[in-house]
N, CA and C atoms as an extended XYZ file, in Angstrom:
540
Properties=species:S:1:pos:R:3:atomname:S:1:resname:S:1:resid:I:1 pbc="F F F"
N        16.076      -15.379       -5.164 N   MET     1
C        15.117      -15.936       -4.222 CA  MET     1
C        13.974      -16.568       -5.007 C   MET     1
N        13.645      -17.794       -4.649 N   LYS     2
C        12.538      -18.487       -5.288 CA  LYS     2
C        11.215      -17.906       -4.806 C   LYS     2
N        10.198      -18.035       -5.638 N   GLY     3
C         8.887      -17.487       -5.318 CA  GLY     3
C         8.332      -17.962       -3.990 C   GLY     3
N         8.456      -19.254       -3.708 N   ILE     4
C         7.903      -19.775       -2.453 CA  ILE     4
C         8.652      -19.203       -1.254 C   ILE     4
N         9.962      -19.015       -1.385 N   GLU     5
C        10.738      -18.409       -0.295 CA  GLU     5
C        10.277      -16.976       -0.047 C   GLU     5
N        10.054      -16.245       -1.117 N   LEU     6
C         9.574      -14.871       -0.999 CA  LEU     6
C         8.262      -14.830       -0.222 C   LEU     6
N         7.337      -15.693       -0.578 N   LEU     7
C         6.033      -15.704        0.079 CA  LEU     7
C         6.130      -16.134        1.536 C   LEU     7
N         6.964      -17.113        1.813 N   LEU     8
C         7.085      -17.614        3.183 CA  LEU     8
C         7.889      -16.681        4.092 C   LEU     8
N         8.652      -15.776        3.498 N   GLN     9
C         9.451      -14.838        4.290 CA  GLN     9
C         8.871      -13.423        4.300 C   GLN     9
N         7.691      -13.238        3.738 N   ARG    10
C         7.079      -11.914        3.667 CA  ARG    10
C         6.865      -11.323        5.052 C   ARG    10
N         7.261      -10.089        5.205 N   GLN    11
C         6.961       -9.358        6.433 CA  GLN    11
C         7.097       -7.867        6.152 C   GLN    11
N         6.382       -7.096        6.914 N   SER    12
C         6.440       -5.645        6.764 CA  SER    12
C         7.723       -5.110        7.378 C   SER    12
N         8.199       -4.012        6.818 N   ASN    13
C         9.378       -3.343        7.357 CA  ASN    13
C         9.044       -1.861        7.526 C   ASN    13
N         8.653       -1.461        8.738 N   PRO    14
C         8.243       -0.072        8.952 CA  PRO    14
C         9.394        0.917        9.087 C   PRO    14
N        10.608        0.432        9.262 N   LEU    15
C        11.756        1.317        9.482 CA  LEU    15
C        12.572        1.441        8.206 C   LEU    15
N        12.229        2.454        7.411 N   VAL    16
C        12.914        2.671        6.134 CA  VAL    16
C        13.375        4.117        6.035 C   VAL    16
N        14.325        4.342        5.144 N   THR    17
C        14.888        5.673        4.938 CA  THR    17
C        15.212        5.837        3.458 C   THR    17
N        15.859        6.936        3.100 N   SER    18
C        16.305        7.163        1.724 CA  SER    18
C        17.497        6.269        1.437 C   SER    18
N        17.695        5.887        0.208 N   PRO    19
C        16.956        6.331       -0.962 CA  PRO    19
C        15.679        5.521       -1.204 C   PRO    19
N        14.779        6.166       -1.912 N   ALA    20
C        13.574        5.497       -2.405 CA  ALA    20
C        13.956        4.707       -3.653 C   ALA    20
N        13.087        3.850       -4.118 N   PRO    21
C        13.362        3.180       -5.391 CA  PRO    21
C        13.597        4.212       -6.500 C   PRO    21
N        14.575        3.927       -7.355 N   ASP    22
C        14.805        4.811       -8.498 CA  ASP    22
C        13.738        4.531       -9.562 C   ASP    22
N        13.820        5.239      -10.684 N   LYS    23
C        12.796        5.130      -11.729 CA  LYS    23
C        12.625        3.690      -12.207 C   LYS    23
N        13.730        2.994      -12.452 N   GLN    24
C        13.660        1.624      -12.950 CA  GLN    24
C        13.024        0.700      -11.913 C   GLN    24
N        13.440        0.803      -10.667 N   ALA    25
C        12.868       -0.041       -9.614 CA  ALA    25
C        11.387        0.285       -9.414 C   ALA    25
N        11.045        1.574       -9.422 N   LEU    26
C         9.643        1.963       -9.270 CA  LEU    26
C         8.793        1.378      -10.387 C   LEU    26
N         9.299        1.433      -11.604 N   GLU    27
C         8.538        0.878      -12.726 CA  GLU    27
C         8.317       -0.622      -12.554 C   GLU    27
N         9.301       -1.329      -12.019 N   GLN    28
C         9.126       -2.760      -11.761 CA  GLN    28
C         8.087       -2.989      -10.665 C   GLN    28
N         8.118       -2.169       -9.631 N   ILE    29
C         7.147       -2.287       -8.540 CA  ILE    29
C         5.738       -2.042       -9.070 C   ILE    29
N         5.575       -0.987       -9.864 N   LEU    30
C         4.262       -0.684      -10.435 CA  LEU    30
C         3.809       -1.776      -11.403 C   LEU    30
N         4.744       -2.307      -12.189 N   ALA    31
C         4.404       -3.388      -13.123 CA  ALA    31
C         3.922       -4.621      -12.364 C   ALA    31
N         4.532       -4.898      -11.211 N   ALA    32
C         4.076       -6.030      -10.389 CA  ALA    32
C         2.639       -5.807       -9.932 C   ALA    32
N         2.302       -4.565       -9.615 N   GLY    33
C         0.937       -4.246       -9.221 CA  GLY    33
C        -0.070       -4.455      -10.332 C   GLY    33
N         0.397       -4.427      -11.555 N   MET    34
C        -0.494       -4.612      -12.708 CA  MET    34
C        -0.726       -6.085      -13.044 C   MET    34
N        -0.017       -6.995      -12.379 N   ARG    35
C        -0.080       -8.418      -12.729 CA  ARG    35
C        -0.980       -9.230      -11.805 C   ARG    35
N        -1.868       -8.591      -11.103 N   VAL    36
C        -2.705       -9.284      -10.124 CA  VAL    36
C        -3.906       -9.944      -10.796 C   VAL    36
N        -4.549      -10.902      -10.105 N   PRO    37
C        -5.775      -11.487      -10.640 CA  PRO    37
C        -6.798      -10.374      -10.891 C   PRO    37
N        -7.401      -10.382      -12.069 N   ASP    38
C        -8.281       -9.279      -12.460 CA  ASP    38
C        -9.403       -9.803      -13.350 C   ASP    38
N       -10.460      -10.292      -12.717 N   HIS    39
C       -11.629      -10.833      -13.412 CA  HIS    39
C       -12.176       -9.789      -14.390 C   HIS    39
N       -12.316      -10.170      -15.640 N   ALA    40
C       -12.834       -9.330      -16.729 CA  ALA    40
C       -11.884       -8.182      -17.102 C   ALA    40
N       -10.666       -8.237      -16.629 N   CYS    41
C        -9.637       -7.231      -16.972 CA  CYS    41
C       -10.141       -5.802      -16.773 C   CYS    41
N       -10.751       -5.543      -15.624 N   LEU    42
C       -11.319       -4.227      -15.347 CA  LEU    42
C       -10.281       -3.215      -14.874 C   LEU    42
N        -9.166       -3.691      -14.371 N   LYS    43
C        -8.133       -2.818      -13.796 CA  LYS    43
C        -8.776       -1.837      -12.805 C   LYS    43
N        -9.416       -2.360      -11.741 N   PRO    44
C       -10.160       -1.498      -10.814 CA  PRO    44
C        -9.285       -0.853       -9.738 C   PRO    44
N        -8.206       -0.227      -10.148 N   TRP    45
C        -7.289        0.384       -9.195 CA  TRP    45
C        -6.629        1.607       -9.804 C   TRP    45
N        -6.008        2.389       -8.932 N   HIS    46
C        -5.202        3.531       -9.354 CA  HIS    46
C        -4.065        3.680       -8.348 C   HIS    46
N        -2.884        4.040       -8.843 N   PHE    47
C        -1.724        4.247       -7.982 CA  PHE    47
C        -1.322        5.725       -8.024 C   PHE    47
N        -1.090        6.308       -6.881 N   THR    48
C        -0.568        7.670       -6.780 CA  THR    48
C         0.781        7.574       -6.082 C   THR    48
N         1.848        7.905       -6.797 N   VAL    49
C         3.206        7.812       -6.257 CA  VAL    49
C         3.594        9.175       -5.694 C   VAL    49
N         3.970        9.180       -4.425 N   ILE    50
C         4.277       10.430       -3.730 CA  ILE    50
C         5.718       10.391       -3.220 C   ILE    50
N         6.513       11.378       -3.641 N   THR    51
C         7.908       11.509       -3.208 CA  THR    51
C         8.230       12.996       -3.045 C   THR    51
N         9.421       13.269       -2.591 N   ASP    52
C         9.974       14.626       -2.542 CA  ASP    52
C         8.984       15.620       -1.917 C   ASP    52
N         8.695       16.723       -2.618 N   ASP    53
C         7.782       17.744       -2.095 CA  ASP    53
C         6.355       17.220       -1.944 C   ASP    53
N         6.043       16.162       -2.668 N   GLY    54
C         4.718       15.557       -2.548 CA  GLY    54
C         4.450       15.030       -1.147 C   GLY    54
N         5.502       14.626       -0.436 N   LEU    55
C         5.328       14.149        0.941 CA  LEU    55
C         4.823       15.275        1.839 C   LEU    55
N         5.331       16.494        1.607 N   GLN    56
C         4.840       17.638        2.389 CA  GLN    56
C         3.387       17.946        2.033 C   GLN    56
N         3.055       17.840        0.753 N   ARG    57
C         1.657       18.057        0.341 CA  ARG    57
C         0.739       17.036        0.996 C   ARG    57
N         1.192       15.779        1.076 N   LEU    58
C         0.393       14.742        1.725 CA  LEU    58
C         0.261       15.040        3.216 C   LEU    58
N         1.338       15.477        3.825 N   SER    59
C         1.305       15.856        5.235 CA  SER    59
C         0.286       16.970        5.470 C   SER    59
N         0.327       17.989        4.628 N   ASP    60
C        -0.616       19.105        4.751 CA  ASP    60
C        -2.054       18.624        4.589 C   ASP    60
N        -2.271       17.714        3.654 N   LEU    61
C        -3.609       17.156        3.436 CA  LEU    61
C        -4.068       16.377        4.659 C   LEU    61
N        -3.186       15.562        5.219 N   PHE    62
C        -3.537       14.793        6.416 CA  PHE    62
C        -3.937       15.718        7.570 C   PHE    62
N        -3.144       16.754        7.792 N   VAL    63
C        -3.425       17.677        8.896 CA  VAL    63
C        -4.735       18.422        8.649 C   VAL    63
N        -4.921       18.928        7.434 N   ALA    64
C        -6.139       19.676        7.115 CA  ALA    64
C        -7.387       18.802        7.213 C   ALA    64
N        -7.232       17.510        6.979 N   SER    65
C        -8.366       16.585        6.982 CA  SER    65
C        -8.654       16.003        8.349 C   SER    65
N        -7.776       16.236        9.284 N   SER    66
C        -7.886       15.607       10.593 CA  SER    66
C        -8.684       16.464       11.561 C   SER    66
N        -9.429       15.793       12.419 N   ASP    67
C       -10.139       16.500       13.483 CA  ASP    67
C        -9.550       16.118       14.845 C   ASP    67
N        -8.302       15.701       14.820 N   GLN    68
C        -7.621       15.245       16.030 CA  GLN    68
C        -7.208       16.421       16.911 C   GLN    68
N        -6.887       16.095       18.146 N   GLN    69
C        -6.368       17.087       19.091 CA  GLN    69
C        -5.005       17.581       18.609 C   GLN    69
N        -4.598       18.745       19.062 N   THR    70
C        -3.336       19.356       18.652 CA  THR    70
C        -2.148       18.425       18.866 C   THR    70
N        -2.139       17.686       19.957 N   ALA    71
C        -1.027       16.770       20.241 CA  ALA    71
C        -0.882       15.724       19.148 C   ALA    71
N        -1.989       15.268       18.624 N   ASN    72
C        -1.943       14.255       17.572 CA  ASN    72
C        -1.623       14.847       16.208 C   ASN    72
N        -1.846       16.140       16.020 N   LEU    73
C        -1.580       16.756       14.722 CA  LEU    73
C        -0.103       16.673       14.357 C   LEU    73
N         0.775       16.793       15.338 N   GLU    74
C         2.210       16.660       15.063 CA  GLU    74
C         2.521       15.263       14.554 C   GLU    74
N         1.942       14.265       15.182 N   LYS    75
C         2.143       12.877       14.759 CA  LYS    75
C         1.584       12.667       13.357 C   LYS    75
N         0.400       13.184       13.117 N   ILE    76
C        -0.238       13.046       11.805 CA  ILE    76
C         0.599       13.732       10.728 C   ILE    76
N         1.142       14.908       11.040 N   ALA    77
C         1.963       15.649       10.077 CA  ALA    77
C         3.217       14.877        9.687 C   ALA    77
N         3.730       14.054       10.586 N   LYS    78
C         4.959       13.298       10.328 CA  LYS    78
C         4.718       11.997        9.557 C   LYS    78
N         3.481       11.538        9.506 N   MET    79
C         3.198       10.229        8.905 CA  MET    79
C         3.788       10.035        7.507 C   MET    79
N         3.601       10.957        6.573 N   PRO    80
C         4.136       10.725        5.229 CA  PRO    80
C         5.657       10.612        5.178 C   PRO    80
N         6.339       11.146        6.185 N   PHE    81
C         7.797       11.161        6.182 CA  PHE    81
C         8.410        9.908        6.802 C   PHE    81
N         7.584        8.900        7.056 N   ARG    82
C         8.108        7.629        7.567 CA  ARG    82
C         8.889        6.885        6.491 C   ARG    82
N         8.736        7.324        5.245 N   ALA    83
C         9.429        6.695        4.122 CA  ALA    83
C         9.659        7.751        3.046 C   ALA    83
N        10.652        7.540        2.185 N   PRO    84
C        10.891        8.507        1.115 CA  PRO    84
C         9.915        8.381       -0.056 C   PRO    84
N         9.109        7.327       -0.045 N   MET    85
C         8.115        7.127       -1.102 CA  MET    85
C         6.858        6.528       -0.489 C   MET    85
N         5.722        7.065       -0.888 N   VAL    86
C         4.432        6.502       -0.499 CA  VAL    86
C         3.650        6.264       -1.782 C   VAL    86
N         3.158        5.050       -1.947 N   ILE    87
C         2.258        4.760       -3.064 CA  ILE    87
C         0.869        4.576       -2.471 C   ILE    87
N        -0.051        5.417       -2.914 N   VAL    88
C        -1.439        5.296       -2.478 CA  VAL    88
C        -2.145        4.401       -3.485 C   VAL    88
N        -2.721        3.314       -2.984 N   ILE    89
C        -3.472        2.398       -3.836 CA  ILE    89
C        -4.943        2.664       -3.574 C   ILE    89
N        -5.675        2.981       -4.624 N   SER    90
C        -7.108        3.223       -4.473 CA  SER    90
C        -7.872        2.382       -5.487 C   SER    90
N        -9.130        2.138       -5.161 N   SER    91
C        -9.985        1.391       -6.074 CA  SER    91
C       -10.537        2.342       -7.129 C   SER    91
N       -10.889        1.781       -8.261 N   GLU    92
C       -11.640        2.484       -9.301 CA  GLU    92
C       -12.705        1.509       -9.773 C   GLU    92
N       -13.816        1.499       -9.050 N   PHE    93
C       -14.866        0.526       -9.330 CA  PHE    93
C       -15.491        0.755      -10.704 C   PHE    93
N       -15.807       -0.356      -11.359 N   THR    94
C       -16.503       -0.352      -12.637 CA  THR    94
C       -17.743       -1.215      -12.486 C   THR    94
N       -18.883       -0.715      -12.926 N   GLN    95
C       -20.097       -1.532      -12.898 CA  GLN    95
C       -19.924       -2.693      -13.871 C   GLN    95
N       -20.124       -3.908      -13.355 N   HIS    96
C       -19.987       -5.098      -14.191 CA  HIS    96
C       -20.886       -6.178      -13.622 C   HIS    96
N       -21.647       -6.814      -14.486 N   GLU    97
C       -22.624       -7.806      -14.011 CA  GLU    97
C       -21.989       -9.044      -13.395 C   GLU    97
N       -20.755       -9.359      -13.753 N   LYS    98
C       -20.115      -10.567      -13.230 CA  LYS    98
C       -19.026      -10.292      -12.187 C   LYS    98
N       -18.685       -9.030      -11.989 N   VAL    99
C       -17.595       -8.703      -11.068 CA  VAL    99
C       -18.098       -7.672      -10.047 C   VAL    99
N       -18.540       -8.143       -8.877 N   PRO   100
C       -19.050       -7.207       -7.870 CA  PRO   100
C       -17.934       -6.312       -7.318 C   PRO   100
N       -18.340       -5.210       -6.708 N   THR   101
C       -17.347       -4.273       -6.165 CA  THR   101
C       -16.465       -4.933       -5.114 C   THR   101
N       -17.013       -5.881       -4.370 N   LYS   102
C       -16.204       -6.584       -3.362 CA  LYS   102
C       -15.005       -7.265       -4.018 C   LYS   102
N       -15.235       -7.923       -5.138 N   GLU   103
C       -14.147       -8.601       -5.843 CA  GLU   103
C       -13.149       -7.580       -6.393 C   GLU   103
N       -13.643       -6.462       -6.876 N   GLN   104
C       -12.760       -5.418       -7.390 CA  GLN   104
C       -11.906       -4.816       -6.271 C   GLN   104
N       -12.490       -4.691       -5.096 N   LEU   105
C       -11.761       -4.190       -3.930 CA  LEU   105
C       -10.626       -5.144       -3.555 C   LEU   105
N       -10.925       -6.428       -3.577 N   ILE   106
C        -9.906       -7.439       -3.272 CA  ILE   106
C        -8.792       -7.391       -4.311 C   ILE   106
N        -9.162       -7.218       -5.568 N   THR   107
C        -8.172       -7.112       -6.637 CA  THR   107
C        -7.225       -5.940       -6.386 C   THR   107
N        -7.781       -4.804       -5.997 N   ALA   108
C        -6.940       -3.638       -5.698 CA  ALA   108
C        -6.027       -3.928       -4.504 C   ALA   108
N        -6.533       -4.675       -3.529 N   GLY   109
C        -5.704       -5.087       -2.399 CA  GLY   109
C        -4.556       -5.978       -2.838 C   GLY   109
N        -4.820       -6.821       -3.821 N   CYS   110
C        -3.751       -7.670       -4.369 CA  CYS   110
C        -2.640       -6.815       -4.977 C   CYS   110
N        -2.999       -5.671       -5.546 N   CYS   111
C        -1.987       -4.754       -6.093 CA  CYS   111
C        -1.019       -4.316       -5.001 C   CYS   111
N        -1.575       -3.921       -3.860 N   ALA   112
C        -0.727       -3.472       -2.751 CA  ALA   112
C         0.220       -4.585       -2.321 C   ALA   112
N        -0.312       -5.788       -2.209 N   HIS   113
C         0.516       -6.930       -1.806 CA  HIS   113
C         1.606       -7.206       -2.837 C   HIS   113
N         1.244       -7.219       -4.104 N   ALA   114
C         2.223       -7.507       -5.157 CA  ALA   114
C         3.331       -6.455       -5.182 C   ALA   114
N         2.962       -5.197       -5.004 N   MET   115
C         3.977       -4.141       -5.022 CA  MET   115
C         4.881       -4.218       -3.799 C   MET   115
N         4.317       -4.579       -2.653 N   GLN   116
C         5.148       -4.743       -1.459 CA  GLN   116
C         6.142       -5.885       -1.671 C   GLN   116
N         5.682       -6.975       -2.249 N   MET   117
C         6.568       -8.113       -2.505 CA  MET   117
C         7.649       -7.744       -3.524 C   MET   117
N         7.270       -6.988       -4.555 N   ALA   118
C         8.247       -6.564       -5.559 CA  ALA   118
C         9.311       -5.673       -4.921 C   ALA   118
N         8.885       -4.755       -4.069 N   ALA   119
C         9.841       -3.881       -3.383 CA  ALA   119
C        10.825       -4.717       -2.569 C   ALA   119
N        10.310       -5.714       -1.891 N   TYR   120
C        11.140       -6.600       -1.071 CA  TYR   120
C        12.187       -7.314       -1.929 C   TYR   120
N        11.778       -7.829       -3.086 N   THR   121
C        12.728       -8.550       -3.941 CA  THR   121
C        13.806       -7.626       -4.501 C   THR   121
N        13.506       -6.337       -4.583 N   LEU   122
C        14.470       -5.366       -5.103 CA  LEU   122
C        15.351       -4.771       -4.003 C   LEU   122
N        15.202       -5.283       -2.781 N   GLY   123
C        16.050       -4.844       -1.679 CA  GLY   123
C        15.491       -3.694       -0.857 C   GLY   123
N        14.235       -3.356       -1.085 N   PHE   124
C        13.609       -2.272       -0.328 CA  PHE   124
C        12.738       -2.833        0.779 C   PHE   124
N        12.505       -2.008        1.769 N   GLY   125
C        11.560       -2.349        2.818 CA  GLY   125
C        10.255       -1.636        2.526 C   GLY   125
N         9.161       -2.205        2.999 N   ALA   126
C         7.855       -1.586        2.760 CA  ALA   126
C         6.872       -2.023        3.828 C   ALA   126
N         5.891       -1.167        4.053 N   ILE   127
C         4.792       -1.513        4.945 CA  ILE   127
C         3.515       -0.916        4.365 C   ILE   127
N         2.458       -1.701        4.414 N   TRP   128
C         1.150       -1.311        3.900 CA  TRP   128
C         0.323       -0.857        5.090 C   TRP   128
N        -0.064        0.413        5.090 N   ARG   129
C        -0.835        0.979        6.201 CA  ARG   129
C        -2.178        1.506        5.700 C   ARG   129
N        -3.135        1.545        6.642 N   THR   130
C        -4.432        2.155        6.342 CA  THR   130
C        -4.704        3.211        7.408 C   THR   130
N        -5.488        2.900        8.403 N   GLY   131
C        -5.820        3.857        9.453 CA  GLY   131
C        -7.000        4.732        9.061 C   GLY   131
N        -7.374        5.615        9.976 N   GLU   132
C        -8.551        6.468        9.786 CA  GLU   132
C        -8.450        7.356        8.549 C   GLU   132
N        -7.252        7.801        8.223 N   LEU   133
C        -7.100        8.712        7.092 CA  LEU   133
C        -7.402        8.040        5.759 C   LEU   133
N        -7.302        6.721        5.702 N   ALA   134
C        -7.616        6.007        4.463 CA  ALA   134
C        -9.102        6.074        4.131 C   ALA   134
N        -9.942        6.289        5.128 N   SER   135
C       -11.381        6.380        4.865 CA  SER   135
C       -11.909        7.807        5.041 C   SER   135
N       -11.013        8.760        5.166 N   ASN   136
C       -11.394       10.156        5.335 CA  ASN   136
C       -11.780       10.754        3.974 C   ASN   136
N       -12.981       11.294        3.884 N   GLU   137
C       -13.481       11.828        2.612 CA  GLU   137
C       -12.633       12.988        2.096 C   GLU   137
N       -12.123       13.820        2.982 N   GLN   138
C       -11.275       14.942        2.565 CA  GLN   138
C        -9.954       14.444        1.987 C   GLN   138
N        -9.388       13.410        2.595 N   VAL   139
C        -8.148       12.827        2.075 CA  VAL   139
C        -8.412       12.218        0.701 C   VAL   139
N        -9.512       11.475        0.594 N   LYS   140
C        -9.866       10.889       -0.705 CA  LYS   140
C        -9.973       11.967       -1.778 C   LYS   140
N       -10.696       13.021       -1.463 N   GLN   141
C       -10.886       14.105       -2.423 CA  GLN   141
C        -9.548       14.750       -2.782 C   GLN   141
N        -8.717       15.000       -1.782 N   GLY   142
C        -7.418       15.622       -2.017 CA  GLY   142
C        -6.500       14.786       -2.891 C   GLY   142
N        -6.680       13.470       -2.831 N   LEU   143
C        -5.864       12.559       -3.645 CA  LEU   143
C        -6.525       12.227       -4.983 C   LEU   143
N        -7.685       12.814       -5.237 N   GLY   144
C        -8.363       12.568       -6.507 CA  GLY   144
C        -9.099       11.245       -6.572 C   GLY   144
N        -9.422       10.676       -5.411 N   VAL   145
C       -10.154        9.408       -5.365 CA  VAL   145
C       -11.648        9.723       -5.408 C   VAL   145
N       -12.351        9.102       -6.335 N   ASN   146
C       -13.790        9.328       -6.470 CA  ASN   146
C       -14.525        8.948       -5.194 C   ASN   146
N       -15.625        9.619       -4.931 N   LYS   147
C       -16.406        9.408       -3.711 CA  LYS   147
C       -16.819        7.946       -3.544 C   LYS   147
N       -17.176        7.275       -4.641 N   GLU   148
C       -17.635        5.886       -4.565 CA  GLU   148
C       -16.485        4.878       -4.454 C   GLU   148
N       -15.267        5.335       -4.647 N   ASP   149
C       -14.105        4.456       -4.564 CA  ASP   149
C       -13.489        4.524       -3.171 C   ASP   149
N       -12.457        3.721       -2.958 N   GLU   150
C       -11.839        3.639       -1.635 CA  GLU   150
C       -10.325        3.690       -1.729 C   GLU   150
N        -9.711        4.223       -0.685 N   ILE   151
C        -8.259        4.110       -0.549 CA  ILE   151
C        -7.999        2.748        0.078 C   ILE   151
N        -7.266        1.915       -0.630 N   ILE   152
C        -6.942        0.568       -0.163 CA  ILE   152
C        -5.841        0.641        0.886 C   ILE   152
N        -4.911        1.554        0.672 N   GLY   153
C        -3.841        1.700        1.636 CA  GLY   153
C        -2.739        2.609        1.146 C   GLY   153
N        -1.845        2.888        2.070 N   PHE   154
C        -0.655        3.687        1.812 CA  PHE   154
C         0.532        2.730        1.919 C   PHE   154
N         1.253        2.545        0.824 N   LEU   155
C         2.410        1.655        0.816 CA  LEU   155
C         3.662        2.515        0.977 C   LEU   155
N         4.267        2.431        2.160 N   TYR   156
C         5.474        3.189        2.478 CA  TYR   156
C         6.675        2.351        2.047 C   TYR   156
N         7.551        2.935        1.206 N   ILE   157
C         8.678        2.185        0.646 CA  ILE   157
C         9.969        2.983        0.800 C   ILE   157
N        11.042        2.285        1.157 N   GLY   158
C        12.360        2.907        1.235 CA  GLY   158
C        13.423        1.859        1.481 C   GLY   158
N        14.604        2.319        1.756 N   THR   159
C        15.722        1.436        2.064 CA  THR   159
C        15.646        1.063        3.544 C   THR   159
N        15.745       -0.234        3.855 N   PRO   160
C        15.666       -0.638        5.266 CA  PRO   160
C        16.736        0.054        6.109 C   PRO   160
N        16.340        0.517        7.287 N   CYS   161
C        17.282        1.179        8.208 CA  CYS   161
C        18.263        0.183        8.806 C   CYS   161
N        17.805       -1.047        8.974 N   LYS   162
C        18.660       -2.079        9.553 CA  LYS   162
C        18.199       -3.438        9.049 C   LYS   162
N        19.097       -4.396        9.181 N   GLU   163
C        18.762       -5.778        8.824 CA  GLU   163
C        17.648       -6.247        9.753 C   GLU   163
N        16.607       -6.740        9.169 N   GLN   164
C        15.464       -7.184        9.965 CA  GLN   164
C        15.461       -8.704       10.030 C   GLN   164
N        15.501       -9.231       11.237 N   GLY   165
C        15.434      -10.675       11.390 CA  GLY   165
C        14.064      -11.199       10.981 C   GLY   165
N        14.036      -12.421       10.570 N   LEU   166
C        12.784      -13.038       10.143 CA  LEU   166
C        11.928      -13.344       11.364 C   LEU   166
N        10.720      -12.841       11.359 N   LYS   167
C         9.793      -13.105       12.462 CA  LYS   167
C         9.381      -14.569       12.437 C   LYS   167
N         8.980      -15.070       13.593 N   ALA   168
C         8.502      -16.451       13.669 CA  ALA   168
C         7.296      -16.623       12.755 C   ALA   168
N         7.254      -17.746       12.103 N   SER   169
C         6.159      -18.044       11.183 CA  SER   169
C         4.866      -18.301       11.943 C   SER   169
N         3.783      -17.842       11.385 N   LYS   170
C         2.472      -18.081       11.983 CA  LYS   170
C         1.953      -19.431       11.508 C   LYS   170
N         1.318      -20.149       12.394 N   SER   171
C         0.761      -21.447       12.037 CA  SER   171
C        -0.563      -21.267       11.314 C   SER   171
N        -0.777      -22.053       10.309 N   PHE   172
C        -2.032      -22.000        9.570 CA  PHE   172
C        -3.061      -22.988       10.099 C   PHE   172
N        -2.655      -23.874       10.986 N   GLU   173
C        -3.511      -24.977       11.428 CA  GLU   173
C        -4.885      -24.544       11.929 C   GLU   173
N        -4.941      -23.507       12.763 N   GLU   174
C        -6.233      -23.105       13.324 CA  GLU   174
C        -7.068      -22.278       12.347 C   GLU   174
N        -6.524      -21.975       11.180 N   LYS   175
C        -7.233      -21.183       10.178 CA  LYS   175
C        -7.675      -22.005        8.973 C   LYS   175
N        -7.521      -23.322        9.061 N   VAL   176
C        -7.840      -24.179        7.916 CA  VAL   176
C        -8.842      -25.247        8.313 C   VAL   176
N        -9.817      -25.463        7.443 N   THR   177
C       -10.751      -26.578        7.567 CA  THR   177
C       -10.612      -27.413        6.303 C   THR   177
N       -10.523      -28.713        6.463 N   TYR   178
C       -10.407      -29.611        5.315 CA  TYR   178
C       -11.724      -30.352        5.111 C   TYR   178
N       -12.191      -30.394        3.902 N   TRP   179
C       -13.340      -31.215        3.523 CA  TRP   179
C       -12.805      -32.339        2.649 C   TRP   179
N       -13.147      -33.565        2.998 N   LYS   180
C       -12.678      -34.707        2.191 CA  LYS   180
C       -13.860      -35.539        1.767 C   LYS   180
């Protein structure tokens, strides 16, 4: 698949199952995350790869960190099991006179996008999720994310459950202004 085709066909795939990427595929996915635009080479991100028993630990952390009603706790407990692998992308801000934290945050977001695209090229499905738990201080602490940093998202990766048809393309016309 050519690069432009990959970009034009990008879409999330929330319905995934085992197997997760193997060691070689995971290393390629992580390497793709390292190739993002990075002003001053600060590497303002961190990846936490969660599989196997780690999914239960993440589930326990989500439940313990939640203040939701009992009915929602069951749903929250199941969240990590939507995929056999979850990569948590978090920021690691560095003070720099030329690179504000906003730019570093965007760079970390580019990591999530690059890894999702890499997973797609390797035949895996993936979806990048955030939600309330991404900004929960207890979840951040449990995942080892510094108080001043942020969870960019949870990248759920696995083998697609079914062939997913290509969604209709979104038009860019109303989102573009041209200056000539």
